[in-house]
Tab-separated table of C-alpha atoms in Angstrom:
chain	number	residue	atom	x	y	z
H	30	ILE	CA	81.662	8.619	150.710
H	31	SER	CA	85.310	7.071	150.915
H	32	SER	CA	86.937	6.157	153.923
H	33	ALA	CA	89.756	4.170	152.908
H	34	ALA	CA	93.678	5.524	154.626
H	35	SER	CA	94.912	6.346	150.764
H	36	ASP	CA	92.400	9.308	151.699
H	37	VAL	CA	93.642	10.616	154.737
H	38	TYR	CA	95.774	13.550	154.176
H	39	LYS	CA	99.584	12.872	156.567
H	40	ARG	CA	101.236	15.699	158.555
H	41	GLN	CA	105.045	14.613	158.267
H	42	ALA	CA	108.077	16.804	159.415
H	43	LEU	CA	112.061	16.049	158.931
H	44	ALA	CA	114.567	17.094	160.666
H	45	GLY	CA	117.720	17.183	161.298
H	46	ALA	CA	120.842	19.255	161.158
H	47	SER	CA	122.023	20.317	157.171
H	48	GLY	CA	123.274	17.225	154.820
H	49	SER	CA	121.154	14.669	157.228
H	50	GLY	CA	119.111	13.760	154.525
H	51	LYS	CA	115.994	15.597	154.924
H	52	THR	CA	114.971	17.203	151.144
H	53	TYR	CA	115.960	13.779	149.978
H	54	SER	CA	114.145	11.766	152.125
H	55	ALA	CA	110.964	14.325	151.377
H	56	LEU	CA	111.290	13.592	148.575
H	57	ARG	CA	110.998	9.951	148.411
H	58	LEU	CA	107.984	9.852	150.895
H	59	ALA	CA	106.263	11.861	148.835
H	60	LYS	CA	106.786	9.867	145.916
H	61	GLY	CA	104.975	7.058	147.987
H	62	LEU	CA	102.170	9.019	149.355
H	63	ALA	CA	101.431	10.884	145.757
H	64	PRO	CA	98.838	8.478	144.198
H	65	THR	CA	99.093	10.243	140.360
H	66	GLY	CA	102.752	11.696	141.854
H	67	LYS	CA	101.714	15.194	141.305
H	68	ILE	CA	104.341	16.511	143.829
H	69	ALA	CA	104.578	20.597	144.752
H	70	PHE	CA	108.064	21.691	146.345
H	71	ILE	CA	108.051	25.051	148.489
H	72	ASP	CA	111.640	26.097	148.005
H	73	THR	CA	112.557	28.671	150.865
H	74	GLU	CA	116.730	27.884	150.547
H	75	ALA	CA	117.750	29.550	147.220
H	76	ARG	CA	116.196	27.288	145.157
H	77	ARG	CA	118.251	23.337	146.276
H	78	GLY	CA	115.709	21.676	145.999
H	79	LEU	CA	116.412	21.933	142.089
H	80	HIS	CA	119.532	19.565	142.878
H	81	TYR	CA	117.091	17.050	142.850
H	82	ALA	CA	115.470	17.285	139.735
H	83	ASP	CA	116.810	14.746	137.949
H	84	GLN	CA	115.630	12.243	140.091
H	85	PHE	CA	112.395	13.697	140.975
H	86	GLU	CA	109.282	15.079	139.514
H	87	PHE	CA	108.276	18.139	141.052
H	88	MET	CA	106.565	21.042	140.638
H	89	HIS	CA	108.911	23.822	142.174
H	90	ALA	CA	107.935	26.928	143.898
H	91	ASP	CA	110.873	29.457	144.947
H	92	MET	CA	110.158	31.017	147.965
H	93	ARG	CA	111.553	34.092	149.600
H	94	PRO	CA	111.872	36.142	152.564
H	95	PRO	CA	109.753	37.474	154.129
H	96	PHE	CA	108.682	34.502	155.518
H	97	ARG	CA	106.028	35.123	157.166
H	98	PRO	CA	103.112	32.712	158.034
H	99	GLU	CA	100.912	33.798	155.524
H	100	ASN	CA	103.229	33.584	152.628
H	101	PHE	CA	103.399	29.894	153.778
H	102	LEU	CA	99.794	29.883	153.501
H	103	ALA	CA	99.155	31.220	149.498
H	104	GLY	CA	102.019	28.634	148.947
H	105	ILE	CA	100.466	25.979	150.170
H	106	ARG	CA	97.225	27.146	148.637
H	107	ALA	CA	98.452	27.600	145.246
H	108	ALA	CA	100.338	23.668	145.689
H	109	GLU	CA	96.790	22.639	146.117
H	110	LYS	CA	94.814	24.562	143.025
H	111	ALA	CA	97.336	23.163	141.231
H	112	GLY	CA	96.706	19.547	141.899
H	113	ALA	CA	98.996	19.136	144.107
H	114	GLU	CA	98.533	15.331	146.273
H	115	VAL	CA	101.396	16.054	148.656
H	116	VAL	CA	103.338	19.316	149.701
H	117	ILE	CA	106.988	19.516	150.816
H	118	ILE	CA	107.892	22.685	152.615
H	119	ASP	CA	112.030	23.151	153.105
H	120	SER	CA	112.468	24.263	154.972
H	121	PHE	CA	109.788	25.276	157.224
H	122	SER	CA	112.398	26.403	159.704
H	123	HIS	CA	111.917	29.675	158.263
H	124	GLU	CA	108.506	30.417	159.644
H	125	TYR	CA	110.364	30.510	162.925
H	126	ASP	CA	113.746	32.200	162.276
H	127	GLY	CA	114.329	32.962	158.722
H	128	GLU	CA	114.398	36.383	157.444
H	129	GLY	CA	111.310	37.947	158.379
H	130	GLY	CA	110.095	34.934	159.946
H	131	ILE	CA	107.583	35.228	162.800
H	132	THR	CA	110.753	35.587	165.356
H	133	ASP	CA	112.049	38.736	163.223
H	134	TRP	CA	108.786	40.261	162.893
H	135	ALA	CA	108.277	39.779	167.429
H	136	ALA	CA	111.494	41.933	167.091
H	137	GLU	CA	110.219	44.923	164.700
H	138	ILE	CA	106.907	45.098	166.803
H	139	GLU	CA	109.008	45.098	169.964
H	140	ALA	CA	111.642	47.910	168.107
H	141	ALA	CA	107.981	49.561	167.347
H	142	GLY	CA	107.523	50.176	171.225
H	143	ALA	CA	105.275	47.219	171.978
H	144	LYS	CA	107.418	44.942	175.074
H	145	SER	CA	108.032	41.234	175.700
H	146	PRO	CA	105.596	38.888	175.752
H	147	GLY	CA	103.158	41.536	173.679
H	148	ASN	CA	105.267	41.987	170.575
H	149	TRP	CA	104.447	38.088	170.016
H	150	LYS	CA	100.662	38.014	169.954
H	151	VAL	CA	100.339	39.220	166.352
H	152	PRO	CA	103.094	36.722	165.013
H	153	LYS	CA	101.275	34.152	166.994
H	154	LEU	CA	98.428	34.543	165.367
H	155	ALA	CA	99.153	34.477	162.794
H	156	HIS	CA	101.185	31.133	163.085
H	157	LYS	CA	98.410	29.496	164.887
H	158	LYS	CA	95.887	30.664	161.513
H	159	LEU	CA	98.190	28.887	160.139
H	160	MET	CA	99.023	25.805	161.883
H	161	ASN	CA	94.505	25.663	161.587
H	162	ALA	CA	94.719	26.328	157.697
H	163	LEU	CA	96.976	23.494	157.659
H	164	LEU	CA	94.328	20.461	159.223
H	165	GLN	CA	92.223	21.887	156.005
H	166	CYS	CA	94.318	21.401	153.436
H	167	ARG	CA	93.490	18.820	150.822
H	168	ALA	CA	97.390	16.979	150.185
H	169	SER	CA	99.617	16.026	152.654
H	170	ILE	CA	102.351	17.876	153.975
H	171	ILE	CA	105.734	17.181	154.381
H	172	PHE	CA	107.674	19.627	156.559
H	173	CYS	CA	111.699	20.090	156.242
H	174	LEU	CA	113.189	21.565	159.286
H	175	ARG	CA	116.180	21.868	160.882
H	176	ALA	CA	117.638	21.104	163.532
H	177	ASP	CA	120.329	22.489	166.308
H	178	GLU	CA	122.338	20.351	168.879
H	179	LYS	CA	120.940	21.163	171.965
H	180	ILE	CA	122.202	20.969	175.866
H	181	LYS	CA	121.790	21.704	179.324
H	182	ILE	CA	124.653	22.983	181.522
H	183	ALA	CA	124.265	22.584	185.270
H	184	LYS	CA	125.682	22.726	188.624
H	185	GLU	CA	125.626	19.259	190.598
H	186	GLY	CA	128.030	19.383	193.866
H	187	GLY	CA	129.477	22.141	192.902
H	188	ARG	CA	130.521	20.891	189.750
H	189	THR	CA	129.154	23.139	185.675
H	190	VAL	CA	127.767	19.184	184.227
H	191	VAL	CA	126.605	19.503	181.082
H	192	GLU	CA	123.958	16.931	179.461
H	193	GLN	CA	123.540	16.062	175.962
H	194	LEU	CA	119.554	17.105	175.026
H	195	GLY	CA	119.652	15.740	171.199
H	196	TRP	CA	118.542	17.181	168.893
H	197	MET	CA	115.638	20.149	168.461
H	198	PRO	CA	113.858	20.868	165.445
H	199	ILE	CA	114.024	24.386	164.223
H	200	ALA	CA	110.447	25.518	165.063
H	201	GLU	CA	107.743	27.603	166.825
H	202	LYS	CA	106.074	24.919	169.533
H	203	ARG	CA	102.794	24.567	168.091
H	204	LEU	CA	103.753	22.372	165.039
H	205	SER	CA	104.895	20.082	167.777
H	206	LEU	CA	100.955	18.676	166.886
H	207	ILE	CA	102.710	16.896	163.992
H	208	HIS	CA	104.763	13.991	163.902
H	209	ILE	CA	108.610	14.436	163.578
H	210	SER	CA	111.134	12.584	162.667
H	211	GLU	CA	114.751	12.058	161.931
H	212	PRO	CA	115.857	10.979	158.535
H	213	THR	CA	118.569	8.237	159.166
H	214	ARG	CA	122.090	8.743	156.736
H	215	GLN	CA	120.527	5.064	155.426
H	216	GLU	CA	116.984	5.986	155.085
H	217	ALA	CA	118.277	8.998	153.454
H	218	ILE	CA	120.682	6.265	151.032
């Protein structure tokens, strides 16, 4: 049994606004993590990952809605079966708020008559199953996440005060078990 650090599968998320360099940074990171260069790219953004096909070698999968957790799991398992050492998911934010993602799924269940928070039970369980399955994946995984700039509006001494909270990844909160970083412009270049 080998106990080399290179045998440990990484889980990394890159979060940022559109155009912040997440995709390019993920491909550079994947290139460094893949010992033989076998990288799989699960693309939820209308094949935008192919913009980098002339700079990086990777297997490409075009994922389309609905962005249910089980569809992401099927894509990851297919990549693993194809021998990928690193799997990039761009953008994993769609699992939370994309078309057919868990937010849409909870809304569909609510429209069918389930009251909140009961409408979240099935989508959250599916997400939890995905997170548990990711821990068993025999490849490193890089998640690209979109981010929104968040603010907090409060009253202080009769005045309205706006506090900048920074950029927050768009993802279900259980993803916080994975290290999330924000690529800087310098890293992306």
